[in-house]
mmCIF file of C-alpha atoms and ligand atoms in Angstrom:
data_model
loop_
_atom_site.group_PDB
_atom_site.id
_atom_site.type_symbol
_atom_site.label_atom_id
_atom_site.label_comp_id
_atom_site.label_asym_id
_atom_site.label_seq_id
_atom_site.Cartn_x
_atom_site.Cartn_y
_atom_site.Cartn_z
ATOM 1 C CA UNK A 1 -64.168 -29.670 175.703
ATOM 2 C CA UNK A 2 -63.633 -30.294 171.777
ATOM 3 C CA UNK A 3 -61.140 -27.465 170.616
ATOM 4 C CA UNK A 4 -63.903 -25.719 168.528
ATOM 5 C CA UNK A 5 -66.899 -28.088 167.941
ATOM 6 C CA UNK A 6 -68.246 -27.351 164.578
ATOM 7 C CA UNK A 7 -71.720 -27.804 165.637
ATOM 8 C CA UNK A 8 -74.407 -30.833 166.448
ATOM 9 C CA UNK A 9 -72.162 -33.592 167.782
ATOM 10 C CA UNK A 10 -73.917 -37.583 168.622
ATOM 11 C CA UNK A 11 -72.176 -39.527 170.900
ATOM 12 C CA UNK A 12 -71.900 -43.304 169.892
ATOM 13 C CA UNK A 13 -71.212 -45.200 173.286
ATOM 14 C CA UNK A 14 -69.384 -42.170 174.444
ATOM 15 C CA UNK A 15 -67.487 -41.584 171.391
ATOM 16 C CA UNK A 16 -68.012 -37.831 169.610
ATOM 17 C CA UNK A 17 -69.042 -37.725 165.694
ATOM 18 C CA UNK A 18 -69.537 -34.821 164.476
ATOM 19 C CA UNK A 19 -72.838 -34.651 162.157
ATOM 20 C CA UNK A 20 -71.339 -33.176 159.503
ATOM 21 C CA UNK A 21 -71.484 -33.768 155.519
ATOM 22 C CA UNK A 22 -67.948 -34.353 153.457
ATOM 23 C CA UNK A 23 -68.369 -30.567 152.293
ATOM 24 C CA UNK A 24 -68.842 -29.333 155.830
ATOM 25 C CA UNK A 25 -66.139 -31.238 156.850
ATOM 26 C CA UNK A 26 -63.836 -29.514 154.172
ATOM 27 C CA UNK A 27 -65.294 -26.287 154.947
ATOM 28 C CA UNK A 28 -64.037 -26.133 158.491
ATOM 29 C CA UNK A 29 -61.020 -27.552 158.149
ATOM 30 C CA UNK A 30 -60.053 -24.929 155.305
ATOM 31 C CA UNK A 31 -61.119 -22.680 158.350
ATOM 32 C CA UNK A 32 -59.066 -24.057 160.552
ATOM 33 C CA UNK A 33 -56.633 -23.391 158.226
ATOM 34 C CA UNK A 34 -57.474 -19.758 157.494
ATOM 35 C CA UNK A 35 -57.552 -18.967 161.157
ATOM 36 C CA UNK A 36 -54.566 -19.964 161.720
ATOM 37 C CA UNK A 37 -52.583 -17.934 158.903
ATOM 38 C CA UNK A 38 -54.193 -14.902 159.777
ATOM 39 C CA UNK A 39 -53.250 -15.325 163.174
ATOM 40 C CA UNK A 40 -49.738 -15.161 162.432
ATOM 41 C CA UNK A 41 -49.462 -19.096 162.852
ATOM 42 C CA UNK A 42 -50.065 -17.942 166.377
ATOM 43 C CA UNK A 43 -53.305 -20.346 167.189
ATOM 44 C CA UNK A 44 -52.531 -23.822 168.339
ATOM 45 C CA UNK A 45 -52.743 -26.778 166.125
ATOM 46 C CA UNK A 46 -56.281 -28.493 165.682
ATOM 47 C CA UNK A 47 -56.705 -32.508 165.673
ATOM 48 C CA UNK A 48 -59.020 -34.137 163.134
ATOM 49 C CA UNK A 49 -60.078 -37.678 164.099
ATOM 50 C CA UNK A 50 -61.750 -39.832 161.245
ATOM 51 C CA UNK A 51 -63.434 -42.634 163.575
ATOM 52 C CA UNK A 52 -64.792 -46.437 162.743
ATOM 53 C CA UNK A 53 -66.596 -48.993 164.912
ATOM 54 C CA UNK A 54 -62.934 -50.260 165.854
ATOM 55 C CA UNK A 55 -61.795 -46.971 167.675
ATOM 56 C CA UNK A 56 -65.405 -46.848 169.168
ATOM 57 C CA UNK A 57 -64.198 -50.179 170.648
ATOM 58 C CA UNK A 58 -60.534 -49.414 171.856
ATOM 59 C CA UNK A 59 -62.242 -45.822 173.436
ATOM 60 C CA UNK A 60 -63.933 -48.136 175.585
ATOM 61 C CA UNK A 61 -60.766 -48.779 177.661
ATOM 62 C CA UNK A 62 -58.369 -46.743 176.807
ATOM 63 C CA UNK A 63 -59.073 -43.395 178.221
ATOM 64 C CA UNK A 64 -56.306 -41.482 176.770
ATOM 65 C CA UNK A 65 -58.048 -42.037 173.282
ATOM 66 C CA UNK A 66 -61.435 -41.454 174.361
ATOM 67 C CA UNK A 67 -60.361 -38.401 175.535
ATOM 68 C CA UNK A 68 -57.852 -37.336 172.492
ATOM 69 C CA UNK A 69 -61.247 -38.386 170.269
ATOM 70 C CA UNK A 70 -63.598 -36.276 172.010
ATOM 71 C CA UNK A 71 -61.567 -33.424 172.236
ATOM 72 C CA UNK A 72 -60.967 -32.804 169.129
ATOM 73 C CA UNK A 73 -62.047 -30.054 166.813
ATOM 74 C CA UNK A 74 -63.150 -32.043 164.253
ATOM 75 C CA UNK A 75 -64.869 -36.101 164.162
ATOM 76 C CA UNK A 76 -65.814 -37.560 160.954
ATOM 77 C CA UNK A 77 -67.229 -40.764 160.511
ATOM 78 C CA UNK A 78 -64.758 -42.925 158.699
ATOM 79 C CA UNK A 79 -66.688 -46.317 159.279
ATOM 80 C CA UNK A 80 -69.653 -47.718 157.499
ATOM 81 C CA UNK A 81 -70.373 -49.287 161.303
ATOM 82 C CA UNK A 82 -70.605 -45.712 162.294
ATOM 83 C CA UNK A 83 -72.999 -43.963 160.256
ATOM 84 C CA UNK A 84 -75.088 -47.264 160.845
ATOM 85 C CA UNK A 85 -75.002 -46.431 164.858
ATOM 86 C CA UNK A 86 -75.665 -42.519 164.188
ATOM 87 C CA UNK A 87 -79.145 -43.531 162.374
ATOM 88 C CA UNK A 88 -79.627 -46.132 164.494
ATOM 89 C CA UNK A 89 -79.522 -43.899 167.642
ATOM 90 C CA UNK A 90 -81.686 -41.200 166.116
ATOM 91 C CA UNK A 91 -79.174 -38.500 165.499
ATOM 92 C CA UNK A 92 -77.912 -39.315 161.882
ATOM 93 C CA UNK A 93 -74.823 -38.138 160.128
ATOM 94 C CA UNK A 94 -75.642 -37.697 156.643
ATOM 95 C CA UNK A 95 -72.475 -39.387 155.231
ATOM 96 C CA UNK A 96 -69.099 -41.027 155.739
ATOM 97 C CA UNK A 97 -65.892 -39.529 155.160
ATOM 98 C CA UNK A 98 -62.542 -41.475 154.842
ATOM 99 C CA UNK A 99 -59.388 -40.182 155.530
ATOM 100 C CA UNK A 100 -58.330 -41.913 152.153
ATOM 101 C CA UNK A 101 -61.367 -39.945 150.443
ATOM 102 C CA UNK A 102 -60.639 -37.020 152.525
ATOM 103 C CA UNK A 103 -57.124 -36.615 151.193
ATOM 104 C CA UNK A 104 -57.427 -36.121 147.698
ATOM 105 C CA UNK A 105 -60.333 -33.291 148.485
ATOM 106 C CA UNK A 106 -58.156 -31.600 151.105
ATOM 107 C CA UNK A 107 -54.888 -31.434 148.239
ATOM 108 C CA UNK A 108 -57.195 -29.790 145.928
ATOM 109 C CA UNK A 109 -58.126 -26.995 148.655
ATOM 110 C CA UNK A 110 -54.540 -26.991 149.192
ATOM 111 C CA UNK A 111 -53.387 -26.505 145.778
ATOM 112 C CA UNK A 112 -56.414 -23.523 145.511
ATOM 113 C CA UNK A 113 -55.234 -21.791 148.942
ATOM 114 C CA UNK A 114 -51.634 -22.399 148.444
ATOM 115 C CA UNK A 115 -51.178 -24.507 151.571
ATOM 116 C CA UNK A 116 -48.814 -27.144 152.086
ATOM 117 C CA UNK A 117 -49.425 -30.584 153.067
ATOM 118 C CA UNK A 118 -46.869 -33.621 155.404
ATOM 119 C CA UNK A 119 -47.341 -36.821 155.080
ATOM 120 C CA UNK A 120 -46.100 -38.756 158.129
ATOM 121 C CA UNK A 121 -46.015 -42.063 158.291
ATOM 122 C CA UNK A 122 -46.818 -45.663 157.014
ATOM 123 C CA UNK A 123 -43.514 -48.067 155.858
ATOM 124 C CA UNK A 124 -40.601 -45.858 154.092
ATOM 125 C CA UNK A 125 -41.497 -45.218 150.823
ATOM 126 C CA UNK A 126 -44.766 -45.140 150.950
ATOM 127 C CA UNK A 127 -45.824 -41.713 152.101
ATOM 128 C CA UNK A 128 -43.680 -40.768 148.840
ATOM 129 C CA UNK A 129 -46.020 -42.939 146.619
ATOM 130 C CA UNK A 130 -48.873 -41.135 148.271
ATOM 131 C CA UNK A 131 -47.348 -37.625 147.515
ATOM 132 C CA UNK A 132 -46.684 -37.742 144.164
ATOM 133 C CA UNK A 133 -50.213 -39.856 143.387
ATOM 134 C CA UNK A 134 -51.862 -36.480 145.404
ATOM 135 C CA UNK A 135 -49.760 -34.305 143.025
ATOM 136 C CA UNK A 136 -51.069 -36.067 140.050
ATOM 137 C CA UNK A 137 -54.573 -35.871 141.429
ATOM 138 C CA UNK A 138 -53.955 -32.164 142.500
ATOM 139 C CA UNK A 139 -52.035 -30.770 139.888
ATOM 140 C CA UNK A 140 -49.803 -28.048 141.739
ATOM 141 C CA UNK A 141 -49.979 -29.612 145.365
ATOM 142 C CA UNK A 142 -46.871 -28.516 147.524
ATOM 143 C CA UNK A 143 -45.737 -31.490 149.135
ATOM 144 C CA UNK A 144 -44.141 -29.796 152.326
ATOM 145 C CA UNK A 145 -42.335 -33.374 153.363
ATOM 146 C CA UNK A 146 -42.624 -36.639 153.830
ATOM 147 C CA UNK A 147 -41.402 -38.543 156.395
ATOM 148 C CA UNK A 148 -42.209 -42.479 157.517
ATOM 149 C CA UNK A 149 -40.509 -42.109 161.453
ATOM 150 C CA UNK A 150 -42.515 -44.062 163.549
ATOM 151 C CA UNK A 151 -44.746 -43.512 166.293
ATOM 152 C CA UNK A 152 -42.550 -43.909 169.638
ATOM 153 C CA UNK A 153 -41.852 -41.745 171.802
ATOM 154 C CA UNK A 154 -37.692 -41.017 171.471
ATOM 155 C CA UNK A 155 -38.302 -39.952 167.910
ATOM 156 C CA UNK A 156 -40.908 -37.014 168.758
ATOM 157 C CA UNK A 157 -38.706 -34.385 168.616
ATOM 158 C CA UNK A 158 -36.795 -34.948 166.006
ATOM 159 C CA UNK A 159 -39.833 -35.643 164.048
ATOM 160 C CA UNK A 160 -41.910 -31.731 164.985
ATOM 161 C CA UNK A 161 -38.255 -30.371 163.856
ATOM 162 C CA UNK A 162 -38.495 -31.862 160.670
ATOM 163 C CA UNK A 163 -42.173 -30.851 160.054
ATOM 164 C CA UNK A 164 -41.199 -27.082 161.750
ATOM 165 C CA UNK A 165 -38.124 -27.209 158.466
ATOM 166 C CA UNK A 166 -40.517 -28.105 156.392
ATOM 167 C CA UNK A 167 -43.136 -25.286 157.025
ATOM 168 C CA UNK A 168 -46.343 -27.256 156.405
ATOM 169 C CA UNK A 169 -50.056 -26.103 157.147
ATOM 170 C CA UNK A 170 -51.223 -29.488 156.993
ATOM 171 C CA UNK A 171 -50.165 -32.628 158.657
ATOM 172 C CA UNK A 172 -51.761 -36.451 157.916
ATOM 173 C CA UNK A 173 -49.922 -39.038 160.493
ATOM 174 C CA UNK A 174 -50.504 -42.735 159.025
ATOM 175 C CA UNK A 175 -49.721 -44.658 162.130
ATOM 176 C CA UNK A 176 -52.842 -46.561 162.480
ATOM 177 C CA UNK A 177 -55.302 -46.087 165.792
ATOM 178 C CA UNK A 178 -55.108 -45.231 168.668
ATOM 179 C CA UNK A 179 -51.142 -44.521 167.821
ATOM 180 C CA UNK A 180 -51.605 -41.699 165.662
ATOM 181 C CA UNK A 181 -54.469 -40.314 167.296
ATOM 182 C CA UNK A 182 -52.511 -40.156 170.114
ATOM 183 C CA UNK A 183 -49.097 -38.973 169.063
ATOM 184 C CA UNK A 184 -51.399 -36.152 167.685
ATOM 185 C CA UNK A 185 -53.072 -34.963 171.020
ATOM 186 C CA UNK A 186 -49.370 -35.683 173.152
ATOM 187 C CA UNK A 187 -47.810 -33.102 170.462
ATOM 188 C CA UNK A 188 -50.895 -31.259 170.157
ATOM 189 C CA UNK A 189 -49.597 -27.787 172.033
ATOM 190 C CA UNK A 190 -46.250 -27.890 170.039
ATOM 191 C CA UNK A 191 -47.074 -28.998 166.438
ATOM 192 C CA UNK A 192 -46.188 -26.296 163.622
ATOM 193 C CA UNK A 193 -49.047 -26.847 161.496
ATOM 194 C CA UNK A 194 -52.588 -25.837 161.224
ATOM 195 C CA UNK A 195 -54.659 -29.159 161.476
ATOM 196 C CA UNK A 196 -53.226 -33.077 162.115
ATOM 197 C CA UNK A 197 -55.440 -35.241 161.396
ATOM 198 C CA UNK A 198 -54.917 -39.045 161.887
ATOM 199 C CA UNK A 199 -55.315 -41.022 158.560
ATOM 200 C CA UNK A 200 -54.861 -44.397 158.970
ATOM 201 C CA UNK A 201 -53.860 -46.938 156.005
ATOM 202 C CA UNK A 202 -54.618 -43.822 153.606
ATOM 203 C CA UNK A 203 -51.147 -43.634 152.296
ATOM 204 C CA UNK A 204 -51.006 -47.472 151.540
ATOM 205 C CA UNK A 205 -54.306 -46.912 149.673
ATOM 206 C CA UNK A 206 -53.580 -43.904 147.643
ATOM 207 C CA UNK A 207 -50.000 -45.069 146.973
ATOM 208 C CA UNK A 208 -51.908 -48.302 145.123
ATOM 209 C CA UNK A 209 -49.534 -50.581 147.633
ATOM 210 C CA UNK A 210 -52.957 -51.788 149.054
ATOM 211 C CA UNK A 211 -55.509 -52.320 146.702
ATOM 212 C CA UNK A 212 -59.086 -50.505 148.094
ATOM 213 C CA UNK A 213 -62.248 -52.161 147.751
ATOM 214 C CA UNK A 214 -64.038 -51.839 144.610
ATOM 215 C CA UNK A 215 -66.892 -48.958 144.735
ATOM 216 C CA UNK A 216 -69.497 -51.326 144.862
ATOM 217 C CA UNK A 217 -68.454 -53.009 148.042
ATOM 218 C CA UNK A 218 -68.066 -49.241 149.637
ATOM 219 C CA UNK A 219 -71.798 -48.760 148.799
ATOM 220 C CA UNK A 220 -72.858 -51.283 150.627
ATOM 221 C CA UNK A 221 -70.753 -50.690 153.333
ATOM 222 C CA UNK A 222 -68.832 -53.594 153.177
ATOM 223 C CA UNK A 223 -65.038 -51.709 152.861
ATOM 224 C CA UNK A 224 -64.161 -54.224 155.979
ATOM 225 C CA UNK A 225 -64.961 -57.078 154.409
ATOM 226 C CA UNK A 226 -62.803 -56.760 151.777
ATOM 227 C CA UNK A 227 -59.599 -55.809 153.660
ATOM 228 C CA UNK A 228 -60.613 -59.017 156.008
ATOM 229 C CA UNK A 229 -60.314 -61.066 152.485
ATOM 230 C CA UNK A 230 -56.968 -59.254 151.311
ATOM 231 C CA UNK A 231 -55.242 -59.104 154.623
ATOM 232 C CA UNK A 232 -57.184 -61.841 157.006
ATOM 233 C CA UNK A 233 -54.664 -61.556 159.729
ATOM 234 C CA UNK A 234 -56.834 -58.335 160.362
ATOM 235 C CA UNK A 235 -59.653 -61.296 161.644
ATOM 236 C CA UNK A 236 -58.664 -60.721 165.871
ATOM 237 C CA UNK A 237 -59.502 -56.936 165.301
ATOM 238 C CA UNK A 238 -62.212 -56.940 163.463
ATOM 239 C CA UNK A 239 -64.268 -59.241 166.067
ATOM 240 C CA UNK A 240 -64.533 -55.394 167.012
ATOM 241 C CA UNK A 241 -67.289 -54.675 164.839
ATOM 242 C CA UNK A 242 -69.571 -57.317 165.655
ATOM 243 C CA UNK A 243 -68.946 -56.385 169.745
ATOM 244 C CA UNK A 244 -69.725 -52.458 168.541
ATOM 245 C CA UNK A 245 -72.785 -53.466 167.096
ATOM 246 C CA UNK A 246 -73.937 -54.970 169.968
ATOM 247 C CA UNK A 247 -72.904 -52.407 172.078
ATOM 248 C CA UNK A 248 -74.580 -50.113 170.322
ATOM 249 C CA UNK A 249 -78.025 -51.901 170.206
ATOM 250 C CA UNK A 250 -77.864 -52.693 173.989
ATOM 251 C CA UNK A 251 -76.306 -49.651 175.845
ATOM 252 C CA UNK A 252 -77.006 -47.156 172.680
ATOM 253 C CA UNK A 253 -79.750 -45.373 173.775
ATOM 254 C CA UNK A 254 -79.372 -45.129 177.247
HETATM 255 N N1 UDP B 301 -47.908 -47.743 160.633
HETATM 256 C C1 UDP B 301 -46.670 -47.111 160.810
HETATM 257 N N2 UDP B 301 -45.967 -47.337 161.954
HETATM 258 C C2 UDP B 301 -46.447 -48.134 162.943
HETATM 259 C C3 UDP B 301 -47.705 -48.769 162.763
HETATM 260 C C4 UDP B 301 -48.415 -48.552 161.592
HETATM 261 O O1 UDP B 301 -46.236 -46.365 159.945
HETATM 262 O O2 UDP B 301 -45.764 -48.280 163.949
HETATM 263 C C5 UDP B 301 -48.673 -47.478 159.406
HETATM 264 C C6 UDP B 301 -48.921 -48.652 158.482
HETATM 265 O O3 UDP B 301 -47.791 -48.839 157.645
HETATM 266 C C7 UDP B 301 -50.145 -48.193 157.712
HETATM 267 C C8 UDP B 301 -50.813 -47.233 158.675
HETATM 268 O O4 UDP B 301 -49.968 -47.090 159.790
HETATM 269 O O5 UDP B 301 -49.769 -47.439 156.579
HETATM 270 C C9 UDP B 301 -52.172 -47.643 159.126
HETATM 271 O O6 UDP B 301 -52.168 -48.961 159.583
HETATM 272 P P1 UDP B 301 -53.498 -49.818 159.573
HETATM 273 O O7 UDP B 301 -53.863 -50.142 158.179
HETATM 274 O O8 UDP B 301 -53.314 -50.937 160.524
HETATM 275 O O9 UDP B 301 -54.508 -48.758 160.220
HETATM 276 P P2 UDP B 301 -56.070 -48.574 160.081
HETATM 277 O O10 UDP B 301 -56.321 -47.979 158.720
HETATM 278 O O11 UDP B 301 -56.671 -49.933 160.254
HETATM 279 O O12 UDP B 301 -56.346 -47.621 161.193
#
């Protein structure tokens, strides 16, 4: 059962997304949020997944994701692919939502509500670049920590002591899928924060170490395309999308 479903969901070859818009999506997780504070930080921690064609794909056979995805209290569609499949199947969500989009939005709630945001993950140094490009964005932001780790298993508890120090409402892991998904829902009962939400290659992005595809490409819906051209080794992957695609016209509606 998703932790607290915030309403009409479409499944996209078994795979939740949550039909909600970027401001509903901020809404509830500044909920989330809320809930938790007046609860006395008493309510567990809630998982945010931001899903694309290629998690779709790996959800296919590995069930551990599936379920971590599906259970979670909050799905946006990250992927162009996605959206496509949501129309495509009759049950549209209105927009997508990145988790390198998502970011910036969620630090200016933060700096309005006072909460404090982690940043776990991606190569060392570059969850720092992230921070103090959010802090420019959103003048005021309280950086709680930030911490590269990695995602294996002998480092867990070291790692929720650091972010229990650090007294953060807000955690983004930047291990890439399914690993941070994952090392989300393991932890899930036992993280110190509010929300986790897995955010991929957001921190390479809004550090500027990774350049992001110009706004035109996004638009169109070609984001993938771009990182195929500035980091082909990405090519074995990516056959992901076409298979999802196919999927989704053959098995999609039945
Ligand atoms: N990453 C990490 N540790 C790992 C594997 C990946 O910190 O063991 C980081 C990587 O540096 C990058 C992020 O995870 O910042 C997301 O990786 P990728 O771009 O492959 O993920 P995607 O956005 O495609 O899900």
């Amino acid at each position: 059962m998703p932790q607290n479903s915030p309403g009409a969901a479409v499944y996209v070859l078994g795979v939740r997304v949550d039909r909600v818009s970027q401001a509903q999506a901020l809404a509830t997780i500044e909920q989330m949020i809320s809930q938790r504070k007046l609860s006395g930080d008493t309510l567990p921690c809630r998982q945010i997944v931001t899903v694309n064609p290629e998690f779709v794909m790996t959800a296919q056979h590995n069930h551990d994701f599936r379920r971590a995805v599906n259970s979670a209290a909050l799905v946006v569609a990250d992927g162009a692919g996605v959206v496509w499949a949501t129309r495509y199947l009759g049950q549209p969500t209105p927009e997508r939502l990145t988790g390198t989009d998502l970011l910036p939005m969620l630090a200016q709630r933060c700096v309005a509500c006072g909460y404090r945001l982690y940043l776990l993950g991606a190569t060392p140094g570059v969850a720092e670049a992230a921070a103090a490009r959010l802090q420019e964005l959103a003048p005021g932001l309280q950086i709680a920590g930030t911490y590269a780790g990695s995602p294996a298993l002998s480092e867990e508890d070291a790692i929720i002591e650091r972010i229990r120090e650090a007294q953060a409402d807000v955690l983004c892991v930047a291990y890439g899928a399914p690993a941070q998904d994952l090392w989300i829902w393991r932890n899930l009962s036992r993280l110190p924060v509010a929300v986790a939400i897995g955010v991929g290659g957001a921190f390479d992005f809004i550090s500027g170490r990774k350049p992001r595809a110009p706004e035109s490409m996004r638009r169109m819906g070609l984001e993938w395309l771009y990182r195929l051209y500035r980091e082909p080794w990405r090519w074995r992957r990516m056959l992901a999308l076409p298979r999802f695609a196919i999927q989704v016209v053959l098995r999609g509606r039945k």
